[in-house]
PDB file of C-alpha atoms in Angstrom:
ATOM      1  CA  UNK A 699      16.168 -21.528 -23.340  1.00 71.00           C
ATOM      2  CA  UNK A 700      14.832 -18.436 -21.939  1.00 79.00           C
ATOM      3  CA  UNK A 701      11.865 -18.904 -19.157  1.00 84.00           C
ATOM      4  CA  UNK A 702       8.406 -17.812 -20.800  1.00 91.00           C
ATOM      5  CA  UNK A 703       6.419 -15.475 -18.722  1.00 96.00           C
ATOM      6  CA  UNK A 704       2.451 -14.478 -19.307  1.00 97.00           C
ATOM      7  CA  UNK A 705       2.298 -11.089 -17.730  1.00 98.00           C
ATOM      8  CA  UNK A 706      -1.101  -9.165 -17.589  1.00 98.00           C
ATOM      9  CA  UNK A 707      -0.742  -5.360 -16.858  1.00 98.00           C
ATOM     10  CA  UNK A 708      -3.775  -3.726 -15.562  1.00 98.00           C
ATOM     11  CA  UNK A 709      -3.958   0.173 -15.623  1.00 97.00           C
ATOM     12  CA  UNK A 710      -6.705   3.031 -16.863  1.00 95.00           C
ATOM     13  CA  UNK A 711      -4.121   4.907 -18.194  1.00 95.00           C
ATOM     14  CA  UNK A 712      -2.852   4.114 -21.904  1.00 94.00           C
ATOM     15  CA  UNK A 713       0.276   5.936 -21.117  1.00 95.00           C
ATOM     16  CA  UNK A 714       1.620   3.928 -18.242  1.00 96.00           C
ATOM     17  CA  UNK A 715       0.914   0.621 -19.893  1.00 96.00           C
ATOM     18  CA  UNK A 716       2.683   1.617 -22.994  1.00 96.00           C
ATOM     19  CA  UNK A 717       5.784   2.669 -20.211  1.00 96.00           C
ATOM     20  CA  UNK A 718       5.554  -0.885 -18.645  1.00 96.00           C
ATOM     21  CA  UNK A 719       5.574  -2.325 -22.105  1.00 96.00           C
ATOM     22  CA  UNK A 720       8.947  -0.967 -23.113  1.00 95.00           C
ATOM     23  CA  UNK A 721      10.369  -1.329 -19.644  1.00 94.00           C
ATOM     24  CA  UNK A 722       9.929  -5.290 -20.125  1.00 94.00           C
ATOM     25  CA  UNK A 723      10.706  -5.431 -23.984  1.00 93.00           C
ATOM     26  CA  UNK A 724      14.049  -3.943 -22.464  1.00 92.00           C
ATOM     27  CA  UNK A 725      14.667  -7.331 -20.550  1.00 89.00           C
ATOM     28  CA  UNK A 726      16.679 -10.294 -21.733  1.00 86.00           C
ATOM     29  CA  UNK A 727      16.733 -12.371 -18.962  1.00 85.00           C
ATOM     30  CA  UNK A 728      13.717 -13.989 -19.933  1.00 90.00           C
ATOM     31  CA  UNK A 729      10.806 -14.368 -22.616  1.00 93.00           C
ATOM     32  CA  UNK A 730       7.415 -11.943 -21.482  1.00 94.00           C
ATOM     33  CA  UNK A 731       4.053 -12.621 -23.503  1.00 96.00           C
ATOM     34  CA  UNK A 732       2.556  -9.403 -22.229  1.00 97.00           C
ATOM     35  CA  UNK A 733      -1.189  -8.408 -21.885  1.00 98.00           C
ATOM     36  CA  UNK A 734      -2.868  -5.446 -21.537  1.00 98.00           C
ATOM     37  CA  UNK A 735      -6.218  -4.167 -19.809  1.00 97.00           C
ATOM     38  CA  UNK A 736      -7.555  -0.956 -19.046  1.00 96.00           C
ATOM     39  CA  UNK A 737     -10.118  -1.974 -16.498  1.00 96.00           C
ATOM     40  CA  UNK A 738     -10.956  -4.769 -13.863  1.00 97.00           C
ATOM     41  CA  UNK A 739     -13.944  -6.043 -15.263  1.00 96.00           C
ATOM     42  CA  UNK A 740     -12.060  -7.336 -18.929  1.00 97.00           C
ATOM     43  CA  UNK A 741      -8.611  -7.873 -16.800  1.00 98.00           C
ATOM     44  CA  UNK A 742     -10.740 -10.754 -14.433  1.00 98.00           C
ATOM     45  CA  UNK A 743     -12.494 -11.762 -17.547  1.00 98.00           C
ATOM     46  CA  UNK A 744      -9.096 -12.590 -19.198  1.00 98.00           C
ATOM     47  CA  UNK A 745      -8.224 -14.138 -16.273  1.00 98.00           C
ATOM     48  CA  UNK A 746     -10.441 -16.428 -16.110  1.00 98.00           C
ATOM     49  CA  UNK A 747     -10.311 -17.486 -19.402  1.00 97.00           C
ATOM     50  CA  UNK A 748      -6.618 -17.971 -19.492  1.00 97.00           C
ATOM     51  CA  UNK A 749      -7.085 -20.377 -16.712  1.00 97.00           C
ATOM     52  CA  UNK A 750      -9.007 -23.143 -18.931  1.00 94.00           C
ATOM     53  CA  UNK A 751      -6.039 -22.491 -21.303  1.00 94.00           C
ATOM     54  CA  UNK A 752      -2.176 -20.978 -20.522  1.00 96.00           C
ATOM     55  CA  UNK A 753      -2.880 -19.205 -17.504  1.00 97.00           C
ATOM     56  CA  UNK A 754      -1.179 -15.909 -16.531  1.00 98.00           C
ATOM     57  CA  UNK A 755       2.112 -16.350 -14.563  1.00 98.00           C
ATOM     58  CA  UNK A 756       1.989 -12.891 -13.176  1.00 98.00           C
ATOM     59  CA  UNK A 757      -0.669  -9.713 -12.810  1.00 98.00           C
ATOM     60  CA  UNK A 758       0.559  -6.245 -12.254  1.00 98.00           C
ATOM     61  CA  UNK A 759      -2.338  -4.230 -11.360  1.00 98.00           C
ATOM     62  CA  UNK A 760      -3.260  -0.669 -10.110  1.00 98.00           C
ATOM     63  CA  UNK A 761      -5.496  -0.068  -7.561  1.00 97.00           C
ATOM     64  CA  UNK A 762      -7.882   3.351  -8.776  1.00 95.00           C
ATOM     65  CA  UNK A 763      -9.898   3.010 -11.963  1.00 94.00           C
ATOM     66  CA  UNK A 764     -11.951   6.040 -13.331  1.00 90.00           C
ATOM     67  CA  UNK A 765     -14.492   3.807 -14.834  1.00 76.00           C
ATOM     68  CA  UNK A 766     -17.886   4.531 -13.205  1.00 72.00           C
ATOM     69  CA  UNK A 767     -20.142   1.457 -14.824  1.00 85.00           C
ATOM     70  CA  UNK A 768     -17.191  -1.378 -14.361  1.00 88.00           C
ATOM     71  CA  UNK A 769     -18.668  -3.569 -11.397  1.00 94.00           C
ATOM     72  CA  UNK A 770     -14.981  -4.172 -10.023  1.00 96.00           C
ATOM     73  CA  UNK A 771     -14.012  -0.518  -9.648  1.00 93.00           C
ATOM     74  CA  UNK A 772      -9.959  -0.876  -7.528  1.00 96.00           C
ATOM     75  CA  UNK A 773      -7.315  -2.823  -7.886  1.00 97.00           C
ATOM     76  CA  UNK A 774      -8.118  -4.271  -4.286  1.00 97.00           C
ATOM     77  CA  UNK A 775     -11.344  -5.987  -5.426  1.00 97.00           C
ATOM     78  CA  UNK A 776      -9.824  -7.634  -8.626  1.00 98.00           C
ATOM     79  CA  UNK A 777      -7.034  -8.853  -6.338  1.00 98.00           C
ATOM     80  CA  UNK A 778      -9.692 -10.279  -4.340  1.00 98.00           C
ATOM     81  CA  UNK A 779     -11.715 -12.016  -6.878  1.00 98.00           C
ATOM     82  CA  UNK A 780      -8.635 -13.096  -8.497  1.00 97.00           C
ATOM     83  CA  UNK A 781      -7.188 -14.886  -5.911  1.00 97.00           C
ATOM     84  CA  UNK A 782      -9.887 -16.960  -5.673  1.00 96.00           C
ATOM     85  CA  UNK A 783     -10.226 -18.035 -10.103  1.00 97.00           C
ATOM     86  CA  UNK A 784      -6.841 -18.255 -10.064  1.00 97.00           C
ATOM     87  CA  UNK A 785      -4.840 -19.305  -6.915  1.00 96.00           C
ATOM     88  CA  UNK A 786      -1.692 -19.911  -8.365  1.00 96.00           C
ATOM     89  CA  UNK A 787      -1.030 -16.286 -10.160  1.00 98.00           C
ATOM     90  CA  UNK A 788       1.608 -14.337  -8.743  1.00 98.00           C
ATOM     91  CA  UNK A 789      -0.108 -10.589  -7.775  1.00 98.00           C
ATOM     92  CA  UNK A 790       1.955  -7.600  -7.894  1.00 98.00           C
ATOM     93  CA  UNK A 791       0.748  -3.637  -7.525  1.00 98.00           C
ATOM     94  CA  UNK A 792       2.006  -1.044  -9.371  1.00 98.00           C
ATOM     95  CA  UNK A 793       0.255   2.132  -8.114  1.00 97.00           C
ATOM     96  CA  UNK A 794       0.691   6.274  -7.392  1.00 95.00           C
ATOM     97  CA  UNK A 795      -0.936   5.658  -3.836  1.00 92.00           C
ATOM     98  CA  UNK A 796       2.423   5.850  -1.514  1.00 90.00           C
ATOM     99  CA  UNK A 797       0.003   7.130   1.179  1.00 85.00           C
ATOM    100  CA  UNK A 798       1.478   4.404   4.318  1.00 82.00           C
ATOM    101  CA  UNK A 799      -2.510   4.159   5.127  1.00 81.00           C
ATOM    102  CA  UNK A 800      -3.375   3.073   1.406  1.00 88.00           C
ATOM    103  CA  UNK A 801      -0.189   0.856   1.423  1.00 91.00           C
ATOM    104  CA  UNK A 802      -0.469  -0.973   4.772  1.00 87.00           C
ATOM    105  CA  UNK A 803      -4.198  -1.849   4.301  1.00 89.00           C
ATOM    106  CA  UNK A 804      -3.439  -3.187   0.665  1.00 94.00           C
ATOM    107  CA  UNK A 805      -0.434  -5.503   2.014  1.00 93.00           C
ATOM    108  CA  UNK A 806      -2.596  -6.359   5.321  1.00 90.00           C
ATOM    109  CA  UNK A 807      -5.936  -7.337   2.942  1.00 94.00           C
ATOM    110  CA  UNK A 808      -4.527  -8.404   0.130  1.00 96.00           C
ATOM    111  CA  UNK A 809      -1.096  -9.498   0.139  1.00 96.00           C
ATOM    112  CA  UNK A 810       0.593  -8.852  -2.863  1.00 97.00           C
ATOM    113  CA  UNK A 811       3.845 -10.224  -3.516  1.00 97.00           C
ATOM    114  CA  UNK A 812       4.779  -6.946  -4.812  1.00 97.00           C
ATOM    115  CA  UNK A 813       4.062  -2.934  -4.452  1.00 97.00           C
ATOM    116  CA  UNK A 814       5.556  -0.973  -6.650  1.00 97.00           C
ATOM    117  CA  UNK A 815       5.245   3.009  -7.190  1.00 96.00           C
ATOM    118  CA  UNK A 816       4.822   4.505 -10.753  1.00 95.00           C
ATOM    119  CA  UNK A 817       7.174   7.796 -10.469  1.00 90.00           C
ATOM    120  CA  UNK A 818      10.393   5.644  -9.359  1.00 88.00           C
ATOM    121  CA  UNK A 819       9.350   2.382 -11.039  1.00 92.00           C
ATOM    122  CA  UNK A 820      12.522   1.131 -13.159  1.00 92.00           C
ATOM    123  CA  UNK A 821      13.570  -1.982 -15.413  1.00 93.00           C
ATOM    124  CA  UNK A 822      15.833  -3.027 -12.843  1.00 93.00           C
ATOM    125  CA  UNK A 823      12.823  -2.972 -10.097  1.00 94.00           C
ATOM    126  CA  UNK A 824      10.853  -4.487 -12.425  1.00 94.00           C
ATOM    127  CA  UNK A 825      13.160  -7.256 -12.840  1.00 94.00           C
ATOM    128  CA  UNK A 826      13.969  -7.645  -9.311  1.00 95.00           C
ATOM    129  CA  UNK A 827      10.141  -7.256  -8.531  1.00 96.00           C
ATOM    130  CA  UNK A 828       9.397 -10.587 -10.952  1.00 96.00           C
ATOM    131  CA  UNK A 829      12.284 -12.795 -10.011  1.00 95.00           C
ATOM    132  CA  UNK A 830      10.927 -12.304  -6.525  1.00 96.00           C
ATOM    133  CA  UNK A 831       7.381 -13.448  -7.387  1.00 97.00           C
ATOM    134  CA  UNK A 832       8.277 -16.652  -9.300  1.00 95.00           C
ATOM    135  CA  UNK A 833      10.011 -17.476  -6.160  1.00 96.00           C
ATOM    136  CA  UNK A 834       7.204 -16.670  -4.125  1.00 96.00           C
ATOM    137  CA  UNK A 835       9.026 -13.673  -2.095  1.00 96.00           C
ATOM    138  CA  UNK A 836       7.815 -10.284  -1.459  1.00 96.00           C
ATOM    139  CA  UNK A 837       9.368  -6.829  -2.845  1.00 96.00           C
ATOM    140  CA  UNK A 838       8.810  -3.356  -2.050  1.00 95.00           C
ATOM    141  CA  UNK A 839      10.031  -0.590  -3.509  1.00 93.00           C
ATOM    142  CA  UNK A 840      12.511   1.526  -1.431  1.00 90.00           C
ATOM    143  CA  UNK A 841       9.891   4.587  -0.166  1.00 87.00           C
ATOM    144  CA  UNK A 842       7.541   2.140   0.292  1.00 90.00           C
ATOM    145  CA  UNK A 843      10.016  -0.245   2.450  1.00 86.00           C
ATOM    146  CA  UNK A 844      11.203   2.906   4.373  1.00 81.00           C
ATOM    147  CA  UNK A 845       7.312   3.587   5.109  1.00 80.00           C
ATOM    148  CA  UNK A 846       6.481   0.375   6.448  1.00 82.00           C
ATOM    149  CA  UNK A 847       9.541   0.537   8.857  1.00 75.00           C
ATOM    150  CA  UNK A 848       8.106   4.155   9.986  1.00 73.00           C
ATOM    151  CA  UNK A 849       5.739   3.043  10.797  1.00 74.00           C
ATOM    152  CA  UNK A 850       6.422  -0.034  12.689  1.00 72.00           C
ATOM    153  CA  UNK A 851       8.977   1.975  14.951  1.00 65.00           C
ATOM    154  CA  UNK A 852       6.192   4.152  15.840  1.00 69.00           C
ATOM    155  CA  UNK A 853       3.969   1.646  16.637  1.00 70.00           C
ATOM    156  CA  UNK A 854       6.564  -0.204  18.752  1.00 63.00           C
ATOM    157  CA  UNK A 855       6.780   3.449  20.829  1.00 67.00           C
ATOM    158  CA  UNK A 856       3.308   3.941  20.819  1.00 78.00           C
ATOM    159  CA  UNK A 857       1.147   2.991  24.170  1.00 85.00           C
ATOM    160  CA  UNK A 858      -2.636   3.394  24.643  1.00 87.00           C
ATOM    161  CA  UNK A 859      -2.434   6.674  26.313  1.00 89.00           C
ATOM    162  CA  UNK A 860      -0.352   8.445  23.037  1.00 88.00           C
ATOM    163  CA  UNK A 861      -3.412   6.621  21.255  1.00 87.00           C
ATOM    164  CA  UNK A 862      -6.193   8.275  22.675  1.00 90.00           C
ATOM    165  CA  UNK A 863      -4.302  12.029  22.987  1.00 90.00           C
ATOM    166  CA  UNK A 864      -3.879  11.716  19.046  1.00 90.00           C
ATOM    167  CA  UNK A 865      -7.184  10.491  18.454  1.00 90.00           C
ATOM    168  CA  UNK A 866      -9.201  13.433  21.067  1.00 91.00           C
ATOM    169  CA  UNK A 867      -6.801  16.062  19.783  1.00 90.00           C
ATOM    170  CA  UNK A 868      -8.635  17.139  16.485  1.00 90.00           C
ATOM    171  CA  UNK A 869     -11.474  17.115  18.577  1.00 90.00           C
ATOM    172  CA  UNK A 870     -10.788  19.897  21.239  1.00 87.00           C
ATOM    173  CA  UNK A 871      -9.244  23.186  20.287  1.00 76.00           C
ATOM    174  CA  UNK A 872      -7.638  23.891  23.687  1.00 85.00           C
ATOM    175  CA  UNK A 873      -5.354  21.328  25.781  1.00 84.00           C
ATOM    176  CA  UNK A 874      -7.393  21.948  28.506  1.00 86.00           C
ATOM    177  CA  UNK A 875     -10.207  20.123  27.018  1.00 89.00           C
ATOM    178  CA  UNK A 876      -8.843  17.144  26.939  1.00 90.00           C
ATOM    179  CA  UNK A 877      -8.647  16.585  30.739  1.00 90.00           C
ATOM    180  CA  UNK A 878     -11.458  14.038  30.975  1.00 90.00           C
ATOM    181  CA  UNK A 879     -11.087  12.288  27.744  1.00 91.00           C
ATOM    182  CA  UNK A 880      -7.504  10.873  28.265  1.00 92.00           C
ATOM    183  CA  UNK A 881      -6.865   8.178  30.734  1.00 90.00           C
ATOM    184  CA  UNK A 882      -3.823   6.081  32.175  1.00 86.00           C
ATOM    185  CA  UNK A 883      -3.744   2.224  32.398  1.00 84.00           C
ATOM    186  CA  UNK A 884      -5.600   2.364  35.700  1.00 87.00           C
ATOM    187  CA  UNK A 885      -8.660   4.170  34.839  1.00 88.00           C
ATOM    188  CA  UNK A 886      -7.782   7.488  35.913  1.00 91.00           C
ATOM    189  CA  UNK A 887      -7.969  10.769  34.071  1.00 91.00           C
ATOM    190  CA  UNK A 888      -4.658  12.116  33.131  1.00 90.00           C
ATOM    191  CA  UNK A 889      -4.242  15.721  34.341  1.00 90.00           C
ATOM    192  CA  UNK A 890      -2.800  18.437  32.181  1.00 90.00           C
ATOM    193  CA  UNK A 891       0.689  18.605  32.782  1.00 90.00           C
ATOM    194  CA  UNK A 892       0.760  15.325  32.107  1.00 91.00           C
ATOM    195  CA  UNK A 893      -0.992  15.373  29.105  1.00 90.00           C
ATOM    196  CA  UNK A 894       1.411  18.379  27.986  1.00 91.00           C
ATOM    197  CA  UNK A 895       4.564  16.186  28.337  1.00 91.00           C
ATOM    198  CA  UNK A 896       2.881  13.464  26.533  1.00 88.00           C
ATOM    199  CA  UNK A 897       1.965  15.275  23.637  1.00 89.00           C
ATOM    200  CA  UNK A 898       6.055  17.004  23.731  1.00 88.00           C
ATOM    201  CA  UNK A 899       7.342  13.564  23.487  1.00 85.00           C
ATOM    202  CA  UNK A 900       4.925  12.474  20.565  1.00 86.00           C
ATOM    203  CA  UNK A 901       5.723  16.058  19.023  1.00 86.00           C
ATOM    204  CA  UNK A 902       9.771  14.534  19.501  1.00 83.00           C
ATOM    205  CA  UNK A 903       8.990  11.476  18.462  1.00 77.00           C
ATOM    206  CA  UNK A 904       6.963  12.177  14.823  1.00 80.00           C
ATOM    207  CA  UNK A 905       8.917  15.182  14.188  1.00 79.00           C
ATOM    208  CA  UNK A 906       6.343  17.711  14.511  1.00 84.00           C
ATOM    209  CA  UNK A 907       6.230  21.340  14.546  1.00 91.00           C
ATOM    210  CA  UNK A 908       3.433  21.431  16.632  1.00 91.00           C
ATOM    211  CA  UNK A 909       0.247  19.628  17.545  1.00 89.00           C
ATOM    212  CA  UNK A 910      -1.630  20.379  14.099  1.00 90.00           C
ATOM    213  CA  UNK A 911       1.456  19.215  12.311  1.00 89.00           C
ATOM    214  CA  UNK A 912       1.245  16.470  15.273  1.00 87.00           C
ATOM    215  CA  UNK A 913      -2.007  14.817  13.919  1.00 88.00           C
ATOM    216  CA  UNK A 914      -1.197  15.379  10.255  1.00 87.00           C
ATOM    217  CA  UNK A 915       2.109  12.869  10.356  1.00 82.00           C
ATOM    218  CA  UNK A 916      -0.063  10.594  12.827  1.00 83.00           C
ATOM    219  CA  UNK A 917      -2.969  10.070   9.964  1.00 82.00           C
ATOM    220  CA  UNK A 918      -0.249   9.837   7.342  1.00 77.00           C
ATOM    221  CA  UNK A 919       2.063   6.885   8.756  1.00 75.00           C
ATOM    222  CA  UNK A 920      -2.072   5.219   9.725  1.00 74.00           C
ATOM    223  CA  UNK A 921      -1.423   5.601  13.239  1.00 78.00           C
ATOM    224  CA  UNK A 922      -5.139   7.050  13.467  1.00 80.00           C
ATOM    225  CA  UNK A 923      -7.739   7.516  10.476  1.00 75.00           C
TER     226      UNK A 923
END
């Protein structure tokens, strides 16, 4: 007999929900009972009142809404309030945000089993995705694994003194400036040829064409806001 899963599928638009819908009616590995919301406030509702009842097994949820008047507005707050009316539901994300900021501060705050992205999202992810969650195990998808381990190399090769050059950069328009603002482990100020072949080795090590470039790739793999 076929394992019966409650799913709940949270997402604004009509479109995507409808694609999710066949994606799992396309499964028959096991037996989905599959609900549908279009905003937080009626998806934590539901919820809530499945868990005086058949709770849900498993939420997939996205994490911007365009409705102004709900009072949970992201996916991050409903995972929030969720995890706390319904401990045992497996959470999963299924989002367009592949941003490594967005991403890391979702997995750091709220710990979803899952984080899927919408343009490469498959039945065969899918699958993967929810035989993972029942056993409690996390899955990425591929761009989003390959982001995380970006960025972790980067941080592993980042010290305090590539910190502070990529945060003052923006600030000052010529190199020169910076001679006051940067300092080594000992206190001192860093003088400008050494400043210069810091900034070439972070321009080596992110790939960058040059120091404009240089901040871009820092803010997109999180490194600095």
């Amino acid at each position: 007999m076929k394992q019966i899963i409650k799913i709940l599928l949270v997402d604004d638009h009509f479109l995507v929900l409808k694609g999710l819908i066949s994606l799992l009616d396309e499964v028959s590995d096991y037996s989905f009972v599959i609900h549908a919301k279009t905003n937080c406030d009626d998806a934590y509702a539901a919820i809530v009142l499945a868990e005086k009842t058949e709770p849900f097994n498993i939420l997939f949820t996205d994490l911007s809404f365009i409705e102004s008047n709900a009072k949970i507005n992201t996916g991050e707050a409903l995972i929030n309030l969720v995890k706390k009316a319904a401990p045992n539901l497996k959470i999963g994300v299924i989002t367009m945000h592949a941003k490594i900021n967005r991403i890391f501060n979702v997995l750091l705050n709220q710990d979803p089993l899952v984080y899927l992205l919408k343009d490469n999202c498959t039945k065969d992810e899918l699958v993967s995705a929810i035989q993972k969650m029942l056993k409690n195990e996390v899955y990425y998808s591929d761009s989003v694994h390959q982001k995380l381990l970006s960025r972790r190399v980067v941080e592993i090769s980042m010290d305090e003194v590539s910190i502070q050059i990529l945060k003052e950069l923006p600030k000052h328009p010529k190199l020169n400036n910076l001679v006051g603002h940067i300092k080594n482990e000992s206190g001192e100020n860093l003088k400008t040829r050494a400043i210069e072949t810091k900034l070439a080795d972070l321009r080596i090590g992110l790939n960058a064409i040059n120091n404009t470039d240089l901040v871009l790739k820092a803010k997109e793999l999180g490194i600095i806001d």
